[in-house]
PDB file of C-alpha atoms in Angstrom:
ATOM      1  CA  UNK Y  10      24.977  32.419  16.637  1.00  0.00           C
ATOM      2  CA  UNK Y  11      26.187  30.475  19.445  1.00  0.00           C
ATOM      3  CA  UNK Y  12      28.481  32.174  21.947  1.00  0.00           C
ATOM      4  CA  UNK Y  13      30.763  29.264  21.639  1.00  0.00           C
ATOM      5  CA  UNK Y  14      32.170  32.117  23.447  1.00  0.00           C
ATOM      6  CA  UNK Y  15      31.214  34.719  26.063  1.00  0.00           C
ATOM      7  CA  UNK Y  16      28.580  37.307  25.182  1.00  0.00           C
ATOM      8  CA  UNK Y  17      27.510  40.753  26.094  1.00  0.00           C
ATOM      9  CA  UNK Y  18      26.952  42.204  29.495  1.00  0.00           C
ATOM     10  CA  UNK Y  19      23.214  41.900  29.921  1.00  0.00           C
ATOM     11  CA  UNK Y  20      21.175  45.071  30.441  1.00  0.00           C
ATOM     12  CA  UNK Y  21      17.876  44.871  32.386  1.00  0.00           C
ATOM     13  CA  UNK Y  22      15.089  44.027  30.031  1.00  0.00           C
ATOM     14  CA  UNK Y  23      12.043  46.023  29.319  1.00  0.00           C
ATOM     15  CA  UNK Y  24       8.723  44.705  30.509  1.00  0.00           C
ATOM     16  CA  UNK Y  25       7.033  41.926  28.565  1.00  0.00           C
ATOM     17  CA  UNK Y  26       4.055  42.970  26.483  1.00  0.00           C
ATOM     18  CA  UNK Y  27       1.057  40.752  26.846  1.00  0.00           C
ATOM     19  CA  UNK Y  28      -2.021  40.386  24.659  1.00  0.00           C
ATOM     20  CA  UNK Y  29      -5.401  41.709  25.886  1.00  0.00           C
ATOM     21  CA  UNK Y  30      -8.392  39.559  26.762  1.00  0.00           C
ATOM     22  CA  UNK Y  31     -11.241  40.031  24.376  1.00  0.00           C
ATOM     23  CA  UNK Y  32     -14.824  39.296  24.995  1.00  0.00           C
ATOM     24  CA  UNK Y  33     -16.976  37.746  22.328  1.00  0.00           C
ATOM     25  CA  UNK Y  34     -20.250  39.595  22.451  1.00  0.00           C
ATOM     26  CA  UNK Y  35     -22.091  36.951  20.283  1.00  0.00           C
ATOM     27  CA  UNK Y  36     -21.389  34.152  22.736  1.00  0.00           C
ATOM     28  CA  UNK Y  37     -20.909  35.974  25.935  1.00  0.00           C
ATOM     29  CA  UNK Y  38     -17.689  33.953  26.395  1.00  0.00           C
ATOM     30  CA  UNK Y  39     -14.211  35.257  27.068  1.00  0.00           C
ATOM     31  CA  UNK Y  40     -11.802  34.337  24.384  1.00  0.00           C
ATOM     32  CA  UNK Y  41      -8.048  34.237  24.285  1.00  0.00           C
ATOM     33  CA  UNK Y  42      -6.621  37.736  23.528  1.00  0.00           C
ATOM     34  CA  UNK Y  43      -5.823  38.791  19.946  1.00  0.00           C
ATOM     35  CA  UNK Y  44      -2.322  38.611  18.709  1.00  0.00           C
ATOM     36  CA  UNK Y  45      -0.479  41.857  19.321  1.00  0.00           C
ATOM     37  CA  UNK Y  46       2.582  43.311  17.597  1.00  0.00           C
ATOM     38  CA  UNK Y  47       5.259  44.143  20.105  1.00  0.00           C
ATOM     39  CA  UNK Y  48       8.255  44.949  17.925  1.00  0.00           C
ATOM     40  CA  UNK Y  49       8.471  45.670  14.262  1.00  0.00           C
ATOM     41  CA  UNK Y  50      11.077  47.259  11.978  1.00  0.00           C
ATOM     42  CA  UNK Y  51      10.084  47.480   8.342  1.00  0.00           C
ATOM     43  CA  UNK Y  52      13.429  49.381   7.490  1.00  0.00           C
ATOM     44  CA  UNK Y  53      11.650  51.950   5.369  1.00  0.00           C
ATOM     45  CA  UNK Y  54      14.194  54.766   5.756  1.00  0.00           C
ATOM     46  CA  UNK Y  55      15.808  56.697   2.974  1.00  0.00           C
ATOM     47  CA  UNK Y  56      18.672  55.121   1.148  1.00  0.00           C
ATOM     48  CA  UNK Y  57      21.977  55.324   3.139  1.00  0.00           C
ATOM     49  CA  UNK Y  58      20.201  56.035   6.475  1.00  0.00           C
ATOM     50  CA  UNK Y  59      21.335  54.237   9.624  1.00  0.00           C
ATOM     51  CA  UNK Y  60      19.333  51.777  11.698  1.00  0.00           C
ATOM     52  CA  UNK Y  61      16.816  53.202  14.169  1.00  0.00           C
ATOM     53  CA  UNK Y  62      18.716  53.496  17.434  1.00  0.00           C
ATOM     54  CA  UNK Y  63      15.398  53.636  19.363  1.00  0.00           C
ATOM     55  CA  UNK Y  64      15.073  49.963  18.360  1.00  0.00           C
ATOM     56  CA  UNK Y  65      18.634  48.672  17.950  1.00  0.00           C
ATOM     57  CA  UNK Y  66      22.085  48.966  19.496  1.00  0.00           C
ATOM     58  CA  UNK Y  67      24.874  48.864  16.911  1.00  0.00           C
ATOM     59  CA  UNK Y  68      27.794  46.981  18.314  1.00  0.00           C
ATOM     60  CA  UNK Y  69      31.486  47.711  17.573  1.00  0.00           C
ATOM     61  CA  UNK Y  70      34.501  45.658  17.950  1.00  0.00           C
ATOM     62  CA  UNK Y  71      35.888  42.201  17.144  1.00  0.00           C
ATOM     63  CA  UNK Y  72      33.560  39.880  19.204  1.00  0.00           C
ATOM     64  CA  UNK Y  73      34.766  36.671  17.532  1.00  0.00           C
ATOM     65  CA  UNK Y  74      37.863  35.866  19.470  1.00  0.00           C
ATOM     66  CA  UNK Y  75      36.482  32.811  21.117  1.00  0.00           C
ATOM     67  CA  UNK Y  76      35.254  31.287  17.819  1.00  0.00           C
ATOM     68  CA  UNK Y  77      37.815  32.933  15.679  1.00  0.00           C
ATOM     69  CA  UNK Y  78      35.687  35.230  13.478  1.00  0.00           C
ATOM     70  CA  UNK Y  79      37.593  37.657  11.204  1.00  0.00           C
ATOM     71  CA  UNK Y  80      35.221  40.753  11.119  1.00  0.00           C
ATOM     72  CA  UNK Y  81      35.400  44.000  13.039  1.00  0.00           C
ATOM     73  CA  UNK Y  82      31.857  45.256  13.688  1.00  0.00           C
ATOM     74  CA  UNK Y  83      31.428  49.015  13.036  1.00  0.00           C
ATOM     75  CA  UNK Y  84      28.651  51.575  13.440  1.00  0.00           C
ATOM     76  CA  UNK Y  85      29.194  52.927   9.898  1.00  0.00           C
ATOM     77  CA  UNK Y  86      26.417  53.111   7.335  1.00  0.00           C
ATOM     78  CA  UNK Y  87      28.887  51.385   5.003  1.00  0.00           C
ATOM     79  CA  UNK Y  88      28.209  48.281   6.942  1.00  0.00           C
ATOM     80  CA  UNK Y  89      24.492  48.656   7.910  1.00  0.00           C
ATOM     81  CA  UNK Y  90      22.094  51.045   6.189  1.00  0.00           C
ATOM     82  CA  UNK Y  91      18.650  51.252   4.482  1.00  0.00           C
ATOM     83  CA  UNK Y  92      18.533  50.761   0.735  1.00  0.00           C
ATOM     84  CA  UNK Y  93      15.567  53.138   0.257  1.00  0.00           C
ATOM     85  CA  UNK Y  94      13.400  50.236  -0.996  1.00  0.00           C
ATOM     86  CA  UNK Y  95      12.151  48.951   2.308  1.00  0.00           C
ATOM     87  CA  UNK Y  96      15.210  46.944   3.264  1.00  0.00           C
ATOM     88  CA  UNK Y  97      18.116  46.934   5.717  1.00  0.00           C
ATOM     89  CA  UNK Y  98      21.461  45.828   4.021  1.00  0.00           C
ATOM     90  CA  UNK Y  99      24.197  44.585   6.324  1.00  0.00           C
ATOM     91  CA  UNK Y 100      27.436  44.485   4.256  1.00  0.00           C
ATOM     92  CA  UNK Y 101      30.746  42.711   4.984  1.00  0.00           C
ATOM     93  CA  UNK Y 102      33.667  44.333   3.308  1.00  0.00           C
ATOM     94  CA  UNK Y 103      37.269  43.344   2.894  1.00  0.00           C
ATOM     95  CA  UNK Y 104      38.824  46.440   4.311  1.00  0.00           C
ATOM     96  CA  UNK Y 105      40.316  48.050   7.455  1.00  0.00           C
ATOM     97  CA  UNK Y 106      39.664  51.874   7.234  1.00  0.00           C
ATOM     98  CA  UNK Y 107      40.120  52.443  10.938  1.00  0.00           C
ATOM     99  CA  UNK Y 108      43.314  50.365  11.413  1.00  0.00           C
ATOM    100  CA  UNK Y 109      41.235  47.969  13.587  1.00  0.00           C
ATOM    101  CA  UNK Y 110      42.836  45.198  15.522  1.00  0.00           C
ATOM    102  CA  UNK Y 111      41.349  41.766  15.846  1.00  0.00           C
ATOM    103  CA  UNK Y 112      42.245  38.602  17.885  1.00  0.00           C
ATOM    104  CA  UNK Y 113      44.455  37.494  15.000  1.00  0.00           C
ATOM    105  CA  UNK Y 114      46.159  40.799  14.340  1.00  0.00           C
ATOM    106  CA  UNK Y 115      45.132  43.576  11.937  1.00  0.00           C
ATOM    107  CA  UNK Y 116      41.592  43.059  10.977  1.00  0.00           C
ATOM    108  CA  UNK Y 117      40.844  42.056   7.340  1.00  0.00           C
ATOM    109  CA  UNK Y 118      37.025  42.650   7.218  1.00  0.00           C
ATOM    110  CA  UNK Y 119      34.232  44.920   8.513  1.00  0.00           C
ATOM    111  CA  UNK Y 120      30.645  44.160   9.004  1.00  0.00           C
ATOM    112  CA  UNK Y 121      27.738  44.938  11.357  1.00  0.00           C
ATOM    113  CA  UNK Y 122      25.940  43.372  14.331  1.00  0.00           C
ATOM    114  CA  UNK Y 123      22.753  44.744  15.949  1.00  0.00           C
ATOM    115  CA  UNK Y 124      20.941  43.812  19.217  1.00  0.00           C
ATOM    116  CA  UNK Y 125      17.954  45.110  21.170  1.00  0.00           C
ATOM    117  CA  UNK Y 126      19.430  44.584  24.678  1.00  0.00           C
ATOM    118  CA  UNK Y 127      17.919  47.261  27.015  1.00  0.00           C
ATOM    119  CA  UNK Y 128      15.483  48.345  24.194  1.00  0.00           C
ATOM    120  CA  UNK Y 129      13.234  45.364  23.579  1.00  0.00           C
ATOM    121  CA  UNK Y 130      12.916  41.861  25.037  1.00  0.00           C
ATOM    122  CA  UNK Y 131       9.999  39.405  25.421  1.00  0.00           C
ATOM    123  CA  UNK Y 132       9.020  36.127  26.832  1.00  0.00           C
ATOM    124  CA  UNK Y 133       7.097  33.849  24.384  1.00  0.00           C
ATOM    125  CA  UNK Y 134       5.587  34.824  21.065  1.00  0.00           C
ATOM    126  CA  UNK Y 135       6.318  34.745  17.325  1.00  0.00           C
ATOM    127  CA  UNK Y 136       9.746  35.993  16.188  1.00  0.00           C
ATOM    128  CA  UNK Y 137      10.070  36.377  12.434  1.00  0.00           C
ATOM    129  CA  UNK Y 138      12.596  37.787   9.959  1.00  0.00           C
ATOM    130  CA  UNK Y 139      12.274  37.976   6.134  1.00  0.00           C
ATOM    131  CA  UNK Y 140      15.575  38.279   4.429  1.00  0.00           C
ATOM    132  CA  UNK Y 141      17.871  37.346   1.578  1.00  0.00           C
ATOM    133  CA  UNK Y 142      21.013  35.438   2.500  1.00  0.00           C
ATOM    134  CA  UNK Y 143      24.630  36.211   1.975  1.00  0.00           C
ATOM    135  CA  UNK Y 144      26.670  33.742  -0.089  1.00  0.00           C
ATOM    136  CA  UNK Y 145      30.184  32.230  -0.373  1.00  0.00           C
ATOM    137  CA  UNK Y 146      32.501  30.214   1.703  1.00  0.00           C
ATOM    138  CA  UNK Y 147      33.208  31.729   5.256  1.00  0.00           C
ATOM    139  CA  UNK Y 148      30.070  33.871   5.459  1.00  0.00           C
ATOM    140  CA  UNK Y 149      27.970  33.432   8.631  1.00  0.00           C
ATOM    141  CA  UNK Y 150      24.707  35.358   8.924  1.00  0.00           C
ATOM    142  CA  UNK Y 151      22.454  34.835  11.994  1.00  0.00           C
ATOM    143  CA  UNK Y 152      19.146  35.953  13.515  1.00  0.00           C
ATOM    144  CA  UNK Y 153      19.134  34.944  17.216  1.00  0.00           C
ATOM    145  CA  UNK Y 154      18.073  35.633  20.775  1.00  0.00           C
ATOM    146  CA  UNK Y 155      19.684  35.797  24.231  1.00  0.00           C
ATOM    147  CA  UNK Y 156      18.157  35.546  27.746  1.00  0.00           C
ATOM    148  CA  UNK Y 157      18.307  38.700  29.881  1.00  0.00           C
ATOM    149  CA  UNK Y 158      18.520  36.770  33.291  1.00  0.00           C
ATOM    150  CA  UNK Y 159      19.994  33.709  34.659  1.00  0.00           C
ATOM    151  CA  UNK Y 160      23.656  34.646  34.695  1.00  0.00           C
ATOM    152  CA  UNK Y 161      26.317  34.564  32.076  1.00  0.00           C
ATOM    153  CA  UNK Y 162      26.174  32.437  28.889  1.00  0.00           C
ATOM    154  CA  UNK Y 163      24.998  29.698  28.485  1.00  0.00           C
ATOM    155  CA  UNK Y 164      23.013  29.725  31.659  1.00  0.00           C
ATOM    156  CA  UNK Y 165      20.945  32.729  30.428  1.00  0.00           C
ATOM    157  CA  UNK Y 166      19.899  30.636  27.326  1.00  0.00           C
ATOM    158  CA  UNK Y 167      20.401  31.329  23.701  1.00  0.00           C
ATOM    159  CA  UNK Y 168      17.984  30.596  20.748  1.00  0.00           C
ATOM    160  CA  UNK Y 169      19.316  30.661  17.261  1.00  0.00           C
ATOM    161  CA  UNK Y 170      16.300  31.243  15.054  1.00  0.00           C
ATOM    162  CA  UNK Y 171      18.378  31.023  11.869  1.00  0.00           C
ATOM    163  CA  UNK Y 172      22.105  30.538  11.070  1.00  0.00           C
ATOM    164  CA  UNK Y 173      23.680  29.772   7.749  1.00  0.00           C
ATOM    165  CA  UNK Y 174      27.189  29.042   6.845  1.00  0.00           C
ATOM    166  CA  UNK Y 175      28.289  29.845   3.288  1.00  0.00           C
ATOM    167  CA  UNK Y 176      29.525  26.397   2.271  1.00  0.00           C
ATOM    168  CA  UNK Y 177      25.880  25.209   2.784  1.00  0.00           C
ATOM    169  CA  UNK Y 178      23.896  27.527   0.432  1.00  0.00           C
ATOM    170  CA  UNK Y 179      20.750  25.436   0.672  1.00  0.00           C
ATOM    171  CA  UNK Y 180      20.728  24.885   4.486  1.00  0.00           C
ATOM    172  CA  UNK Y 181      19.790  26.864   7.582  1.00  0.00           C
ATOM    173  CA  UNK Y 182      20.122  25.757  11.178  1.00  0.00           C
ATOM    174  CA  UNK Y 183      18.003  26.341  14.333  1.00  0.00           C
ATOM    175  CA  UNK Y 184      19.658  25.607  17.700  1.00  0.00           C
ATOM    176  CA  UNK Y 185      19.235  26.112  21.493  1.00  0.00           C
ATOM    177  CA  UNK Y 186      22.098  26.517  23.984  1.00  0.00           C
ATOM    178  CA  UNK Y 187      21.910  26.294  27.712  1.00  0.00           C
ATOM    179  CA  UNK Y 188      23.784  24.786  30.652  1.00  0.00           C
ATOM    180  CA  UNK Y 189      25.275  21.504  29.590  1.00  0.00           C
ATOM    181  CA  UNK Y 190      24.295  21.847  25.938  1.00  0.00           C
ATOM    182  CA  UNK Y 191      26.210  24.826  24.628  1.00  0.00           C
ATOM    183  CA  UNK Y 192      28.645  25.580  21.724  1.00  0.00           C
ATOM    184  CA  UNK Y 193      29.186  22.552  19.569  1.00  0.00           C
ATOM    185  CA  UNK Y 194      26.813  20.634  21.977  1.00  0.00           C
ATOM    186  CA  UNK Y 195      23.859  22.824  21.224  1.00  0.00           C
ATOM    187  CA  UNK Y 196      20.625  21.002  20.380  1.00  0.00           C
ATOM    188  CA  UNK Y 197      19.193  21.804  16.984  1.00  0.00           C
ATOM    189  CA  UNK Y 198      18.298  20.700  13.454  1.00  0.00           C
ATOM    190  CA  UNK Y 199      18.909  21.719   9.888  1.00  0.00           C
ATOM    191  CA  UNK Y 200      16.472  22.639   7.201  1.00  0.00           C
ATOM    192  CA  UNK Y 201      17.384  21.926   3.530  1.00  0.00           C
ATOM    193  CA  UNK Y 202      15.600  23.960   0.951  1.00  0.00           C
ATOM    194  CA  UNK Y 203      16.386  26.353  -1.884  1.00  0.00           C
ATOM    195  CA  UNK Y 204      19.553  28.396  -2.436  1.00  0.00           C
ATOM    196  CA  UNK Y 205      18.799  31.071   0.181  1.00  0.00           C
ATOM    197  CA  UNK Y 206      20.864  33.765  -1.421  1.00  0.00           C
ATOM    198  CA  UNK Y 207      18.624  33.713  -4.537  1.00  0.00           C
ATOM    199  CA  UNK Y 208      15.688  35.291  -3.017  1.00  0.00           C
ATOM    200  CA  UNK Y 209      13.827  36.391   0.142  1.00  0.00           C
ATOM    201  CA  UNK Y 210      12.718  33.780   2.679  1.00  0.00           C
ATOM    202  CA  UNK Y 211      10.949  33.927   5.979  1.00  0.00           C
ATOM    203  CA  UNK Y 212      12.426  32.348   9.097  1.00  0.00           C
ATOM    204  CA  UNK Y 213      10.212  32.167  12.207  1.00  0.00           C
ATOM    205  CA  UNK Y 214      10.389  30.917  15.828  1.00  0.00           C
ATOM    206  CA  UNK Y 215       7.160  30.150  17.671  1.00  0.00           C
ATOM    207  CA  UNK Y 216       7.917  30.138  21.411  1.00  0.00           C
ATOM    208  CA  UNK Y 217       5.427  29.014  24.093  1.00  0.00           C
ATOM    209  CA  UNK Y 218       5.962  27.513  27.629  1.00  0.00           C
ATOM    210  CA  UNK Y 219       7.947  24.325  27.230  1.00  0.00           C
ATOM    211  CA  UNK Y 220       7.950  24.505  23.533  1.00  0.00           C
ATOM    212  CA  UNK Y 221      10.104  26.094  20.784  1.00  0.00           C
ATOM    213  CA  UNK Y 222       9.120  25.520  17.018  1.00  0.00           C
ATOM    214  CA  UNK Y 223      11.224  26.656  13.968  1.00  0.00           C
ATOM    215  CA  UNK Y 224       9.828  27.144  10.506  1.00  0.00           C
ATOM    216  CA  UNK Y 225      11.008  28.306   7.089  1.00  0.00           C
ATOM    217  CA  UNK Y 226       8.561  29.835   4.733  1.00  0.00           C
ATOM    218  CA  UNK Y 227       5.782  28.414   6.943  1.00  0.00           C
ATOM    219  CA  UNK Y 228       7.168  24.872   6.846  1.00  0.00           C
ATOM    220  CA  UNK Y 229       7.920  23.624  10.301  1.00  0.00           C
ATOM    221  CA  UNK Y 230      11.179  21.716  10.564  1.00  0.00           C
ATOM    222  CA  UNK Y 231      11.850  21.400  14.224  1.00  0.00           C
ATOM    223  CA  UNK Y 232      10.198  21.391  17.622  1.00  0.00           C
ATOM    224  CA  UNK Y 233      12.006  21.320  20.969  1.00  0.00           C
ATOM    225  CA  UNK Y 234      10.678  20.629  24.525  1.00  0.00           C
ATOM    226  CA  UNK Y 235      12.245  19.861  27.899  1.00  0.00           C
ATOM    227  CA  UNK Y 236      12.055  16.152  26.897  1.00  0.00           C
ATOM    228  CA  UNK Y 237      14.861  16.755  24.353  1.00  0.00           C
ATOM    229  CA  UNK Y 238      17.350  17.818  27.091  1.00  0.00           C
ATOM    230  CA  UNK Y 239      17.943  14.465  28.796  1.00  0.00           C
ATOM    231  CA  UNK Y 240      17.395  15.930  32.162  1.00  0.00           C
ATOM    232  CA  UNK Y 241      19.390  19.060  31.620  1.00  0.00           C
ATOM    233  CA  UNK Y 242      17.895  22.425  32.505  1.00  0.00           C
ATOM    234  CA  UNK Y 243      15.342  24.064  30.300  1.00  0.00           C
ATOM    235  CA  UNK Y 244      16.022  27.793  30.451  1.00  0.00           C
ATOM    236  CA  UNK Y 245      13.330  29.069  28.063  1.00  0.00           C
ATOM    237  CA  UNK Y 246      10.348  29.572  30.335  1.00  0.00           C
ATOM    238  CA  UNK Y 247       9.597  32.890  32.153  1.00  0.00           C
ATOM    239  CA  UNK Y 248      12.672  34.679  30.863  1.00  0.00           C
ATOM    240  CA  UNK Y 249      12.651  37.553  28.437  1.00  0.00           C
ATOM    241  CA  UNK Y 250      14.964  37.357  25.469  1.00  0.00           C
ATOM    242  CA  UNK Y 251      16.384  40.075  23.375  1.00  0.00           C
ATOM    243  CA  UNK Y 252      17.183  39.993  19.604  1.00  0.00           C
ATOM    244  CA  UNK Y 253      20.470  39.968  17.662  1.00  0.00           C
ATOM    245  CA  UNK Y 254      21.097  40.120  13.872  1.00  0.00           C
ATOM    246  CA  UNK Y 255      24.530  40.025  12.380  1.00  0.00           C
ATOM    247  CA  UNK Y 256      26.748  38.981   9.485  1.00  0.00           C
ATOM    248  CA  UNK Y 257      29.988  37.352  10.595  1.00  0.00           C
ATOM    249  CA  UNK Y 258      32.918  36.484   8.396  1.00  0.00           C
ATOM    250  CA  UNK Y 259      34.917  33.391   9.115  1.00  0.00           C
ATOM    251  CA  UNK Y 260      35.095  31.405  12.365  1.00  0.00           C
ATOM    252  CA  UNK Y 261      35.558  27.865  13.579  1.00  0.00           C
ATOM    253  CA  UNK Y 262      32.245  26.682  12.095  1.00  0.00           C
ATOM    254  CA  UNK Y 263      32.122  28.261   8.611  1.00  0.00           C
ATOM    255  CA  UNK Y 264      35.835  28.459   8.108  1.00  0.00           C
ATOM    256  CA  UNK Y 265      37.665  31.225   6.377  1.00  0.00           C
ATOM    257  CA  UNK Y 266      36.621  32.915   3.137  1.00  0.00           C
ATOM    258  CA  UNK Y 267      38.536  31.945   0.013  1.00  0.00           C
ATOM    259  CA  UNK Y 268      39.269  33.543  -3.308  1.00  0.00           C
ATOM    260  CA  UNK Y 269      35.719  32.711  -4.534  1.00  0.00           C
ATOM    261  CA  UNK Y 270      33.921  34.390  -1.689  1.00  0.00           C
ATOM    262  CA  UNK Y 271      32.277  37.693  -3.033  1.00  0.00           C
ATOM    263  CA  UNK Y 272      33.226  40.865  -1.433  1.00  0.00           C
ATOM    264  CA  UNK Y 273      31.418  43.069  -0.541  1.00  0.00           C
ATOM    265  CA  UNK Y 274      28.887  40.415   0.741  1.00  0.00           C
ATOM    266  CA  UNK Y 275      25.427  41.235   2.019  1.00  0.00           C
ATOM    267  CA  UNK Y 276      22.299  40.162   3.806  1.00  0.00           C
ATOM    268  CA  UNK Y 277      19.200  42.062   2.812  1.00  0.00           C
ATOM    269  CA  UNK Y 278      16.513  42.203   5.474  1.00  0.00           C
ATOM    270  CA  UNK Y 279      12.867  43.065   4.533  1.00  0.00           C
ATOM    271  CA  UNK Y 280      11.532  43.076   8.095  1.00  0.00           C
ATOM    272  CA  UNK Y 281      11.912  41.957  11.631  1.00  0.00           C
ATOM    273  CA  UNK Y 282       8.593  41.355  13.565  1.00  0.00           C
ATOM    274  CA  UNK Y 283       7.612  40.105  16.924  1.00  0.00           C
ATOM    275  CA  UNK Y 284       4.059  39.359  18.143  1.00  0.00           C
ATOM    276  CA  UNK Y 285       2.520  37.828  21.188  1.00  0.00           C
ATOM    277  CA  UNK Y 286       1.173  34.281  21.109  1.00  0.00           C
TER     278      UNK Y 286
END
C-alpha cells in the first residue's frame, strides 16, 4: 500500500527469530533447520471481540492525505472485529460517528488499519494471508510490509504482498518501493485470476537474501532480485520488516467510490502467518 506518501514513525523492531539446526541421526549429517512459525493470528476470538493488541497496533486517523484516501481509521470493533467463525472482518462504513476530520474536510467513511510495529518484525521468511476481498469501485485493501531501519520512507523499503483496487475485481498487485523506485515508480507485477471477492484466496511472499517471490494460491507470478533495479539500491537484505493490513476507501490509484459501491464493505481474513525459511 505504497506510501506514495510518508508513513509511520518507526519503532525499534523485535529480534528476528531464526530456525534451529537439526541433526539427521540416520546420516550423521547436519541439515538445514526446520521451518518455524514466528507469527500467527488465526482470529479465533468470540464474535464482536477486538483484535489481539499483543500482536497488532490499531491505528487511528486519516493517514491518506498524501494519496487522497477518504477513510478515517478507528479503533472501534465496528471497523475491525472477530466474526466468531475464525475470521477477522475489517469493515469500511459510510459514516462519521465521531465528527472526524480528513484532508478533504469532514470525513465520509470509517475503516481500520492494523500494524505490528514494535510487536513483531522479521528478516526473510514466508509471509502469508488467506482472505476474501472487498468489492466495488474505490475500495483498496492491502497486506504489506515496512522496513524498520534505513531512515524514512522509501529508504527503509516497502513490500506490498497484496493490493487490490475495486475496479479490478480479478487482479491483485505485488510491488516493492525503495529509493528511486517509489510511489507510482514502484516495481511490481499484477496477477489476473478469479473474482477475488467471491471466495477465500491465499497470498504469499517468499523472501530470501536478494530474492522476493509472490504467489497467489500457490501459483508464483513474480520474482524480484537486485538485477531488476537498474543499479538502484536493494533495501531488502538484513533488515527486519513489520506487517500492515488495512482496507482503504478512495485514493489517487483506486479513485472514489460511486453509487454502485456496496457500503458497508468488508475484507474477511482467515489467518495471517509468518514462518522462517
